[in-house]
mmCIF file of C-alpha atoms in Angstrom:
data_model
loop_
_atom_site.group_PDB
_atom_site.id
_atom_site.type_symbol
_atom_site.label_atom_id
_atom_site.label_comp_id
_atom_site.label_asym_id
_atom_site.label_seq_id
_atom_site.Cartn_x
_atom_site.Cartn_y
_atom_site.Cartn_z
ATOM 1 C CA MET A 27 14.809 -34.021 -4.557
ATOM 2 C CA SER A 28 17.646 -34.153 -1.998
ATOM 3 C CA GLN A 29 18.666 -31.168 0.105
ATOM 4 C CA ASP A 30 21.978 -30.946 -1.768
ATOM 5 C CA SER A 31 20.147 -30.902 -5.119
ATOM 6 C CA LEU A 32 17.796 -28.156 -3.897
ATOM 7 C CA LYS A 33 20.764 -26.142 -2.634
ATOM 8 C CA HIS A 34 22.526 -26.513 -6.000
ATOM 9 C CA ARG A 35 19.382 -25.396 -7.822
ATOM 10 C CA ALA A 36 19.070 -22.383 -5.504
ATOM 11 C CA ILE A 37 22.707 -21.391 -6.105
ATOM 12 C CA GLU A 38 22.176 -21.541 -9.878
ATOM 13 C CA LEU A 39 19.019 -19.421 -9.724
ATOM 14 C CA LEU A 40 20.592 -16.834 -7.428
ATOM 15 C CA GLN A 41 23.578 -16.479 -9.745
ATOM 16 C CA HIS A 42 21.189 -15.211 -12.445
ATOM 17 C CA ALA A 43 20.442 -12.319 -10.093
ATOM 18 C CA GLY A 44 24.083 -11.709 -9.213
ATOM 19 C CA ILE A 45 23.550 -13.067 -5.694
ATOM 20 C CA HIS A 46 25.978 -15.504 -4.071
ATOM 21 C CA LEU A 47 25.727 -17.809 -1.100
ATOM 22 C CA ASP A 48 27.826 -16.506 1.815
ATOM 23 C CA GLY A 49 29.527 -13.969 -0.441
ATOM 24 C CA ASP A 50 30.996 -10.602 0.523
ATOM 25 C CA ALA A 51 28.532 -8.304 -1.257
ATOM 26 C CA PRO A 52 25.769 -6.590 0.791
ATOM 27 C CA THR A 53 23.165 -8.396 -1.331
ATOM 28 C CA ASP A 54 24.685 -11.867 -0.832
ATOM 29 C CA ILE A 55 22.596 -14.233 1.278
ATOM 30 C CA ARG A 56 23.671 -15.948 4.495
ATOM 31 C CA VAL A 57 21.851 -19.221 5.146
ATOM 32 C CA HIS A 58 21.478 -20.179 8.824
ATOM 33 C CA ASP A 59 19.256 -23.245 8.364
ATOM 34 C CA GLU A 60 19.699 -25.666 5.463
ATOM 35 C CA ARG A 61 15.959 -26.429 5.483
ATOM 36 C CA LEU A 62 15.518 -23.066 3.769
ATOM 37 C CA TYR A 63 15.851 -24.494 0.239
ATOM 38 C CA ALA A 64 13.052 -27.040 0.562
ATOM 39 C CA ARG A 65 10.820 -24.472 2.222
ATOM 40 C CA VAL A 66 11.242 -21.882 -0.529
ATOM 41 C CA PHE A 67 10.841 -24.326 -3.430
ATOM 42 C CA ALA A 68 7.717 -25.743 -1.777
ATOM 43 C CA HIS A 69 6.093 -22.450 -0.783
ATOM 44 C CA GLY A 70 7.635 -19.691 -2.918
ATOM 45 C CA SER A 71 7.436 -16.164 -1.525
ATOM 46 C CA LEU A 72 5.462 -17.391 1.488
ATOM 47 C CA GLY A 73 8.268 -19.792 2.386
ATOM 48 C CA LEU A 74 10.961 -17.185 1.741
ATOM 49 C CA GLY A 75 9.251 -14.603 3.962
ATOM 50 C CA GLU A 76 8.409 -17.012 6.762
ATOM 51 C CA ALA A 77 11.962 -18.379 6.755
ATOM 52 C CA TYR A 78 13.280 -14.819 7.103
ATOM 53 C CA MET A 79 10.896 -14.233 10.021
ATOM 54 C CA ASP A 80 12.195 -17.436 11.627
ATOM 55 C CA GLY A 81 15.828 -16.378 11.242
ATOM 56 C CA TRP A 82 16.725 -19.087 8.702
ATOM 57 C CA TRP A 83 18.530 -16.591 6.444
ATOM 58 C CA SER A 84 19.762 -13.014 6.466
ATOM 59 C CA VAL A 85 21.319 -10.477 4.150
ATOM 60 C CA PRO A 86 23.022 -7.131 4.955
ATOM 61 C CA ASP A 87 21.040 -5.198 2.309
ATOM 62 C CA LEU A 88 17.559 -6.718 2.268
ATOM 63 C CA PRO A 89 15.950 -4.132 -0.089
ATOM 64 C CA GLY A 90 18.907 -4.542 -2.471
ATOM 65 C CA PHE A 91 18.621 -8.330 -2.315
ATOM 66 C CA MET A 92 14.888 -8.184 -3.121
ATOM 67 C CA THR A 93 15.561 -5.707 -5.927
ATOM 68 C CA ARG A 94 17.993 -8.160 -7.528
ATOM 69 C CA LEU A 95 15.469 -11.007 -7.183
ATOM 70 C CA LEU A 96 12.687 -9.012 -8.838
ATOM 71 C CA SER A 97 14.894 -7.433 -11.531
ATOM 72 C CA SER A 98 15.964 -10.894 -12.680
ATOM 73 C CA HIS A 99 12.370 -12.248 -12.408
ATOM 74 C CA LEU A 100 13.443 -15.083 -10.109
ATOM 75 C CA ASP A 101 10.039 -14.922 -8.433
ATOM 76 C CA GLU A 102 8.540 -16.302 -11.648
ATOM 77 C CA HIS A 103 10.466 -19.545 -11.049
ATOM 78 C CA LEU A 104 8.724 -19.994 -7.707
ATOM 79 C CA LYS A 105 5.045 -20.268 -8.671
ATOM 80 C CA THR A 106 3.583 -22.628 -6.095
ATOM 81 C CA LEU A 107 0.291 -23.942 -4.791
ATOM 82 C CA ASP A 108 0.207 -21.040 -2.294
ATOM 83 C CA THR A 109 0.337 -18.559 -5.171
ATOM 84 C CA LEU A 110 -2.418 -20.402 -7.042
ATOM 85 C CA LEU A 111 -4.669 -20.505 -3.988
ATOM 86 C CA ALA A 112 -4.235 -16.775 -3.333
ATOM 87 C CA HIS A 113 -5.051 -16.020 -6.976
ATOM 88 C CA LEU A 114 -8.137 -18.249 -7.038
ATOM 89 C CA LYS A 115 -9.427 -16.818 -3.778
ATOM 90 C CA ALA A 116 -9.022 -13.269 -5.091
ATOM 91 C CA ARG A 117 -10.707 -14.145 -8.389
ATOM 92 C CA PHE A 118 -13.759 -16.030 -7.195
ATOM 93 C CA VAL A 119 -14.464 -14.788 -3.664
ATOM 94 C CA ASN A 120 -15.569 -11.236 -2.870
ATOM 95 C CA LEU A 121 -13.179 -10.636 0.028
ATOM 96 C CA GLN A 122 -13.903 -6.935 0.482
ATOM 97 C CA ARG A 123 -17.663 -6.737 1.068
ATOM 98 C CA GLY A 124 -19.796 -7.049 4.181
ATOM 99 C CA GLU A 125 -17.955 -8.212 7.287
ATOM 100 C CA HIS A 126 -14.810 -8.842 5.200
ATOM 101 C CA ALA A 127 -14.493 -5.072 4.649
ATOM 102 C CA PHE A 128 -13.444 -4.606 8.273
ATOM 103 C CA GLU A 129 -10.836 -7.415 8.359
ATOM 104 C CA ILE A 130 -8.009 -5.234 7.041
ATOM 105 C CA GLY A 131 -8.618 -2.717 9.818
ATOM 106 C CA LYS A 132 -8.383 -5.337 12.551
ATOM 107 C CA ALA A 133 -5.412 -7.179 11.014
ATOM 108 C CA HIS A 134 -3.199 -4.261 9.999
ATOM 109 C CA TYR A 135 -4.322 -0.731 10.837
ATOM 110 C CA ASP A 136 -5.274 -1.647 14.417
ATOM 111 C CA LEU A 137 -1.781 -3.046 15.152
ATOM 112 C CA GLY A 138 -1.064 0.012 17.278
ATOM 113 C CA ASN A 139 -0.805 3.737 16.705
ATOM 114 C CA ASP A 140 2.585 3.650 18.477
ATOM 115 C CA LEU A 141 4.028 1.615 15.595
ATOM 116 C CA PHE A 142 2.698 3.885 12.872
ATOM 117 C CA LYS A 143 3.566 7.104 14.733
ATOM 118 C CA ALA A 144 7.157 5.910 15.016
ATOM 119 C CA MET A 145 7.428 4.781 11.405
ATOM 120 C CA LEU A 146 5.518 7.365 9.401
ATOM 121 C CA GLY A 147 7.036 10.562 10.811
ATOM 122 C CA LYS A 148 5.518 13.931 11.684
ATOM 123 C CA ARG A 149 2.220 13.153 9.973
ATOM 124 C CA LEU A 150 0.412 9.820 10.145
ATOM 125 C CA VAL A 151 0.110 9.474 6.378
ATOM 126 C CA TYR A 152 0.452 5.842 5.294
ATOM 127 C CA SER A 153 0.850 6.359 1.537
ATOM 128 C CA CYS A 154 3.463 7.515 -0.950
ATOM 129 C CA GLY A 155 5.001 10.941 -0.420
ATOM 130 C CA TYR A 156 5.641 13.413 -3.244
ATOM 131 C CA TRP A 157 9.400 14.006 -3.496
ATOM 132 C CA ALA A 158 9.582 16.429 -6.456
ATOM 133 C CA ASN A 159 10.970 19.198 -4.229
ATOM 134 C CA ALA A 160 11.379 17.360 -0.915
ATOM 135 C CA ASP A 161 14.438 15.863 0.750
ATOM 136 C CA ASN A 162 12.777 14.214 3.782
ATOM 137 C CA VAL A 163 9.637 12.179 4.345
ATOM 138 C CA ASP A 164 7.815 14.824 6.406
ATOM 139 C CA ASP A 165 8.150 17.420 3.652
ATOM 140 C CA ALA A 166 7.263 14.806 1.007
ATOM 141 C CA GLN A 167 4.018 13.942 2.803
ATOM 142 C CA GLU A 168 3.032 17.576 3.212
ATOM 143 C CA ALA A 169 3.786 18.144 -0.477
ATOM 144 C CA LYS A 170 1.566 15.163 -1.348
ATOM 145 C CA LEU A 171 -1.340 16.481 0.733
ATOM 146 C CA ASP A 172 -1.001 19.913 -0.829
ATOM 147 C CA LEU A 173 -0.829 18.388 -4.321
ATOM 148 C CA VAL A 174 -4.112 16.563 -3.628
ATOM 149 C CA CYS A 175 -5.785 19.773 -2.454
ATOM 150 C CA ARG A 176 -4.530 21.716 -5.467
ATOM 151 C CA LYS A 177 -5.690 19.038 -7.878
ATOM 152 C CA LEU A 178 -9.138 19.129 -6.258
ATOM 153 C CA GLN A 179 -9.146 22.960 -6.565
ATOM 154 C CA LEU A 180 -10.416 23.226 -2.997
ATOM 155 C CA LYS A 181 -11.997 26.492 -1.866
ATOM 156 C CA PRO A 182 -13.159 27.770 1.536
ATOM 157 C CA GLY A 183 -16.616 26.553 2.479
ATOM 158 C CA GLN A 184 -16.565 23.398 0.363
ATOM 159 C CA ARG A 185 -17.532 20.024 1.845
ATOM 160 C CA VAL A 186 -15.058 17.205 1.156
ATOM 161 C CA LEU A 187 -15.351 13.417 1.496
ATOM 162 C CA ASP A 188 -12.291 11.271 2.278
ATOM 163 C CA ILE A 189 -12.946 7.593 1.470
ATOM 164 C CA GLY A 190 -10.552 5.608 3.677
ATOM 165 C CA CYS A 191 -9.439 8.605 5.713
ATOM 166 C CA GLY A 192 -6.782 6.810 7.766
ATOM 167 C CA TRP A 193 -5.759 8.822 10.814
ATOM 168 C CA GLY A 194 -7.421 11.980 9.461
ATOM 169 C CA GLU A 195 -4.308 13.861 8.356
ATOM 170 C CA ALA A 196 -5.514 14.700 4.829
ATOM 171 C CA LEU A 197 -8.822 16.153 6.029
ATOM 172 C CA LYS A 198 -7.057 18.070 8.799
ATOM 173 C CA TYR A 199 -4.627 19.557 6.277
ATOM 174 C CA ALA A 200 -7.431 20.482 3.869
ATOM 175 C CA ALA A 201 -9.495 22.085 6.641
ATOM 176 C CA GLU A 202 -6.587 24.104 8.052
ATOM 177 C CA LYS A 203 -4.961 25.173 4.774
ATOM 178 C CA TYR A 204 -7.963 25.414 2.430
ATOM 179 C CA GLY A 205 -10.877 26.206 4.760
ATOM 180 C CA VAL A 206 -13.067 23.208 3.920
ATOM 181 C CA SER A 207 -15.274 20.971 6.066
ATOM 182 C CA GLY A 208 -15.405 17.237 5.586
ATOM 183 C CA VAL A 209 -16.367 13.677 6.364
ATOM 184 C CA GLY A 210 -13.895 10.797 6.617
ATOM 185 C CA VAL A 211 -14.788 7.089 6.615
ATOM 186 C CA THR A 212 -12.528 4.247 7.756
ATOM 187 C CA VAL A 213 -12.897 0.568 8.712
ATOM 188 C CA SER A 214 -10.281 0.815 11.476
ATOM 189 C CA GLN A 215 -11.483 1.490 15.033
ATOM 190 C CA GLU A 216 -7.987 2.621 16.075
ATOM 191 C CA GLN A 217 -7.760 5.051 13.161
ATOM 192 C CA ALA A 218 -11.241 6.458 13.741
ATOM 193 C CA GLU A 219 -10.564 7.218 17.414
ATOM 194 C CA PHE A 220 -7.212 8.824 16.620
ATOM 195 C CA ALA A 221 -8.634 10.878 13.722
ATOM 196 C CA ARG A 222 -11.455 12.241 15.860
ATOM 197 C CA GLU A 223 -8.938 13.460 18.422
ATOM 198 C CA LEU A 224 -6.586 14.834 15.741
ATOM 199 C CA CYS A 225 -9.385 16.790 14.061
ATOM 200 C CA LYS A 226 -11.015 18.032 17.265
ATOM 201 C CA GLY A 227 -12.135 21.633 16.880
ATOM 202 C CA LEU A 228 -12.252 21.408 13.071
ATOM 203 C CA PRO A 229 -15.444 21.015 10.972
ATOM 204 C CA ILE A 230 -14.653 17.334 10.334
ATOM 205 C CA GLU A 231 -16.696 14.205 11.070
ATOM 206 C CA ILE A 232 -14.946 10.829 11.258
ATOM 207 C CA ARG A 233 -17.069 7.698 10.783
ATOM 208 C CA LEU A 234 -16.369 3.988 11.273
ATOM 209 C CA GLN A 235 -18.305 3.049 8.155
ATOM 210 C CA ASP A 236 -18.242 0.958 4.979
ATOM 211 C CA TYR A 237 -18.018 3.369 2.046
ATOM 212 C CA HIS A 238 -20.847 1.515 0.259
ATOM 213 C CA GLU A 239 -23.284 3.103 2.720
ATOM 214 C CA LEU A 240 -22.462 6.658 1.581
ATOM 215 C CA ASP A 241 -25.231 8.532 -0.225
ATOM 216 C CA GLU A 242 -24.932 12.281 0.322
ATOM 217 C CA ARG A 243 -23.568 15.260 -1.596
ATOM 218 C CA PHE A 244 -20.006 16.594 -1.403
ATOM 219 C CA ASP A 245 -18.177 19.233 -3.452
ATOM 220 C CA ALA A 246 -15.050 17.071 -3.816
ATOM 221 C CA ILE A 247 -13.819 13.575 -2.922
ATOM 222 C CA MET A 248 -10.370 12.205 -2.164
ATOM 223 C CA SER A 249 -9.308 8.639 -1.527
ATOM 224 C CA ILE A 250 -5.638 8.150 -0.640
ATOM 225 C CA GLY A 251 -4.140 4.651 -0.407
ATOM 226 C CA MET A 252 -7.454 2.887 0.139
ATOM 227 C CA PHE A 253 -8.377 1.578 -3.335
ATOM 228 C CA GLU A 254 -5.912 -1.317 -2.905
ATOM 229 C CA HIS A 255 -8.393 -2.796 -0.399
ATOM 230 C CA VAL A 256 -11.510 -2.407 -2.567
ATOM 231 C CA GLY A 257 -11.114 -5.559 -4.709
ATOM 232 C CA GLY A 258 -11.827 -6.027 -8.406
ATOM 233 C CA LYS A 259 -15.380 -7.224 -7.832
ATOM 234 C CA ASN A 260 -16.191 -3.907 -6.137
ATOM 235 C CA TYR A 261 -14.477 -1.362 -8.387
ATOM 236 C CA ARG A 262 -17.665 -0.481 -10.237
ATOM 237 C CA SER A 263 -19.698 -0.023 -7.061
ATOM 238 C CA TYR A 264 -16.844 2.041 -5.567
ATOM 239 C CA PHE A 265 -16.941 4.480 -8.468
ATOM 240 C CA GLU A 266 -20.745 4.485 -8.426
ATOM 241 C CA VAL A 267 -20.647 5.586 -4.780
ATOM 242 C CA ALA A 268 -18.230 8.399 -5.664
ATOM 243 C CA ARG A 269 -20.392 9.432 -8.623
ATOM 244 C CA ARG A 270 -23.621 9.643 -6.646
ATOM 245 C CA CYS A 271 -21.879 11.778 -3.993
ATOM 246 C CA LEU A 272 -20.563 14.377 -6.478
ATOM 247 C CA PRO A 273 -22.197 17.142 -8.546
ATOM 248 C CA ASP A 274 -21.611 17.007 -12.301
ATOM 249 C CA ASP A 275 -18.667 19.423 -12.056
ATOM 250 C CA GLY A 276 -17.159 17.978 -8.848
ATOM 251 C CA LEU A 277 -13.637 16.547 -8.724
ATOM 252 C CA PHE A 278 -12.509 13.179 -7.356
ATOM 253 C CA LEU A 279 -8.825 12.449 -6.592
ATOM 254 C CA LEU A 280 -7.910 8.757 -6.450
ATOM 255 C CA HIS A 281 -4.406 7.978 -5.115
ATOM 256 C CA CYS A 282 -3.485 4.280 -5.363
ATOM 257 C CA ILE A 283 -0.870 1.676 -6.217
ATOM 258 C CA GLY A 284 -1.289 0.189 -9.677
ATOM 259 C CA SER A 285 -0.038 -2.796 -11.656
ATOM 260 C CA ASN A 286 1.772 -2.562 -15.017
ATOM 261 C CA GLY A 287 -0.035 -5.368 -16.761
ATOM 262 C CA ALA A 288 -2.914 -7.742 -16.158
ATOM 263 C CA PRO A 289 -4.688 -7.734 -12.777
ATOM 264 C CA ALA A 290 -2.045 -8.518 -10.175
ATOM 265 C CA GLN A 291 -2.149 -11.773 -8.239
ATOM 266 C CA PRO A 292 -1.992 -11.263 -4.475
ATOM 267 C CA ASP A 293 1.337 -12.282 -2.978
ATOM 268 C CA PRO A 294 0.719 -15.127 -0.477
ATOM 269 C CA TRP A 295 3.104 -13.706 2.153
ATOM 270 C CA ILE A 296 1.671 -10.176 1.958
ATOM 271 C CA GLU A 297 -1.846 -11.646 2.002
ATOM 272 C CA LYS A 298 -1.158 -13.697 5.139
ATOM 273 C CA TYR A 299 0.935 -11.322 7.227
ATOM 274 C CA ILE A 300 0.390 -7.721 6.105
ATOM 275 C CA PHE A 301 -2.652 -6.892 3.977
ATOM 276 C CA PRO A 302 -5.351 -9.596 3.998
ATOM 277 C CA ASN A 303 -7.829 -9.332 1.106
ATOM 278 C CA SER A 304 -5.777 -6.678 -0.706
ATOM 279 C CA MET A 305 -5.563 -6.427 -4.505
ATOM 280 C CA ILE A 306 -3.446 -4.147 -6.714
ATOM 281 C CA PRO A 307 -5.556 -2.838 -9.620
ATOM 282 C CA ALA A 308 -4.528 -2.944 -13.262
ATOM 283 C CA ALA A 309 -5.111 0.090 -15.471
ATOM 284 C CA SER A 310 -7.493 -1.967 -17.608
ATOM 285 C CA GLN A 311 -9.688 -2.686 -14.578
ATOM 286 C CA VAL A 312 -9.805 0.956 -13.575
ATOM 287 C CA THR A 313 -10.686 2.288 -17.013
ATOM 288 C CA ALA A 314 -13.363 -0.356 -17.581
ATOM 289 C CA THR A 315 -15.120 0.381 -14.300
ATOM 290 C CA LEU A 316 -14.963 4.156 -14.866
ATOM 291 C CA GLU A 317 -16.870 3.955 -18.150
ATOM 292 C CA GLY A 318 -19.954 6.130 -18.200
ATOM 293 C CA LEU A 319 -19.238 7.531 -14.733
ATOM 294 C CA PHE A 320 -16.215 9.828 -14.989
ATOM 295 C CA VAL A 321 -13.989 11.749 -17.376
ATOM 296 C CA VAL A 322 -10.304 11.078 -16.599
ATOM 297 C CA GLU A 323 -8.878 14.600 -16.484
ATOM 298 C CA ASP A 324 -5.414 13.512 -15.370
ATOM 299 C CA TRP A 325 -3.482 10.279 -14.708
ATOM 300 C CA HIS A 326 -0.263 11.032 -12.818
ATOM 301 C CA ASN A 327 2.359 8.361 -12.071
ATOM 302 C CA PHE A 328 5.094 9.005 -9.492
ATOM 303 C CA GLY A 329 5.714 5.411 -8.436
ATOM 304 C CA ALA A 330 9.486 5.832 -8.049
ATOM 305 C CA ASP A 331 8.753 8.139 -5.096
ATOM 306 C CA TYR A 332 7.407 5.153 -3.154
ATOM 307 C CA ASP A 333 10.897 3.644 -2.946
ATOM 308 C CA ARG A 334 12.141 6.802 -1.180
ATOM 309 C CA THR A 335 9.068 6.843 1.074
ATOM 310 C CA LEU A 336 9.485 3.211 2.131
ATOM 311 C CA THR A 337 13.215 3.654 2.677
ATOM 312 C CA ALA A 338 12.464 6.580 5.009
ATOM 313 C CA TRP A 339 9.845 4.536 6.881
ATOM 314 C CA HIS A 340 12.376 1.709 7.266
ATOM 315 C CA ALA A 341 14.904 4.124 8.797
ATOM 316 C CA ASN A 342 12.270 5.559 11.147
ATOM 317 C CA PHE A 343 11.225 2.070 12.235
ATOM 318 C CA ASP A 344 14.794 1.053 13.014
ATOM 319 C CA ALA A 345 15.464 4.267 14.933
ATOM 320 C CA ALA A 346 12.368 3.661 17.059
ATOM 321 C CA TRP A 347 12.953 -0.076 17.591
ATOM 322 C CA PRO A 348 14.507 0.241 21.096
ATOM 323 C CA GLU A 349 11.176 1.663 22.281
ATOM 324 C CA LEU A 350 8.944 -0.450 20.010
ATOM 325 C CA SER A 351 10.678 -3.640 21.183
ATOM 326 C CA LYS A 352 8.846 -3.236 24.482
ATOM 327 C CA SER A 353 5.607 -4.028 22.623
ATOM 328 C CA TYR A 354 6.741 -6.148 19.652
ATOM 329 C CA ASP A 355 9.048 -9.173 19.482
ATOM 330 C CA ALA A 356 12.044 -9.941 17.264
ATOM 331 C CA ARG A 357 9.952 -12.029 14.860
ATOM 332 C CA PHE A 358 7.657 -9.041 14.291
ATOM 333 C CA GLN A 359 10.730 -6.885 13.633
ATOM 334 C CA ARG A 360 11.944 -9.309 10.962
ATOM 335 C CA MET A 361 8.437 -9.502 9.472
ATOM 336 C CA TRP A 362 8.242 -5.707 9.241
ATOM 337 C CA HIS A 363 11.730 -5.475 7.717
ATOM 338 C CA PHE A 364 10.744 -8.030 5.071
ATOM 339 C CA TYR A 365 7.513 -6.142 4.302
ATOM 340 C CA LEU A 366 9.224 -2.752 3.914
ATOM 341 C CA ALA A 367 12.166 -4.178 1.932
ATOM 342 C CA CYS A 368 9.974 -6.138 -0.493
ATOM 343 C CA SER A 369 7.727 -3.132 -1.015
ATOM 344 C CA ALA A 370 10.668 -0.813 -1.723
ATOM 345 C CA ALA A 371 12.040 -3.319 -4.250
ATOM 346 C CA VAL A 372 8.703 -3.572 -6.056
ATOM 347 C CA PHE A 373 8.727 0.176 -6.738
ATOM 348 C CA ARG A 374 12.487 0.400 -7.308
ATOM 349 C CA THR A 375 12.148 -2.134 -10.132
ATOM 350 C CA ARG A 376 8.997 -0.336 -11.399
ATOM 351 C CA ARG A 377 6.965 -3.542 -11.024
ATOM 352 C CA ASP A 378 4.188 -1.442 -9.472
ATOM 353 C CA GLN A 379 3.286 2.224 -9.898
ATOM 354 C CA LEU A 380 1.715 4.967 -7.818
ATOM 355 C CA TRP A 381 -1.163 6.661 -9.580
ATOM 356 C CA GLN A 382 -3.125 9.803 -8.894
ATOM 357 C CA LEU A 383 -6.220 10.016 -11.059
ATOM 358 C CA THR A 384 -8.214 13.247 -11.168
ATOM 359 C CA LEU A 385 -11.767 12.491 -12.244
ATOM 360 C CA CYS A 386 -14.839 14.596 -13.042
ATOM 361 C CA PRO A 387 -18.333 13.195 -13.780
ATOM 362 C CA ARG A 388 -18.947 15.353 -16.855
ATOM 363 C CA GLY A 389 -15.500 16.822 -17.379
ATOM 364 C CA VAL A 390 -14.266 20.248 -16.280
ATOM 365 C CA PRO A 391 -15.837 22.944 -18.513
ATOM 366 C CA GLY A 392 -13.110 24.442 -20.698
ATOM 367 C CA GLY A 393 -10.589 21.796 -19.631
ATOM 368 C CA TYR A 394 -8.492 20.955 -16.586
ATOM 369 C CA ARG A 395 -5.024 22.467 -16.057
ATOM 370 C CA VAL A 396 -2.889 19.920 -14.263
ATOM 371 C CA PRO A 397 -1.020 20.917 -11.058
ATOM 372 C CA ARG A 398 2.288 19.182 -10.396
#
């Protein structure tokens, strides 16, 4: 197909989303390299993202542009070999066990604490904030941490496990506000070193460890924004680890992104540049792998709050760019903009959700009253 034909096809598709070529609206696309059309039709989202990183196109309102694309389901017209390969790899290869378990740490979370400190705000919490009564990201993250602690009914003297503890902020909050001790496990060397320093002086142990190795007793467990890296082939073993570490009346809080329908196919661009080996769970996968292990006491969805969280991170990143640009180049900046904009659009269009599941092995005697 000729370049002119590909351009004409692109214009027709974009019109379905209310997007125009070189128009005046903030969501209208500006094409800087005519090779863009062939690249996108050949490689779908991977081609679109890489072309943005290379400066082949731009748009004043990137999150709004991506929201229009997803709302009109234009991405479904761009199923390519890259998409198929990512799906097949996720389906047939266990990408999250053994040495693969540490790849996400090296590829993403070890990028540099300077980047995440600048982007995330007062607390290094790299997951959705809770905006019910908050008007800024720092308050939303503190509200989220407190919501987790309240759902777990934490009490002084309890011992808490954090599976995928990140930079240690959740355990630090729980120790300082609720008087607990705890253990956090992560697969990121950078996160582990930072968390140990952050939690110095508190009864908290931070381990660079695969969660599969855990076999000890805790009063409560939390896992915030880590389940997306577990992989469908490991969901059952993940919940088995949590079950063997809890007493019959212990509580487990799982905070994760979730898919509306069937198990989500990994996006080739996200897989290559942001989160290698990641997989968004479907509700059907979660419920099937919980069978016989836990009672689901509560299933809370506040996915729309992720749009506000990502928008705040985007603003923080841009504000810090003059300093960050000393360590990262312009192509990285465009890559990060594309990542944050696409992610915001996914939640703005309610394609994905944010779930908090409160689980108990045998169920809470007399029932569980749900904090909000």
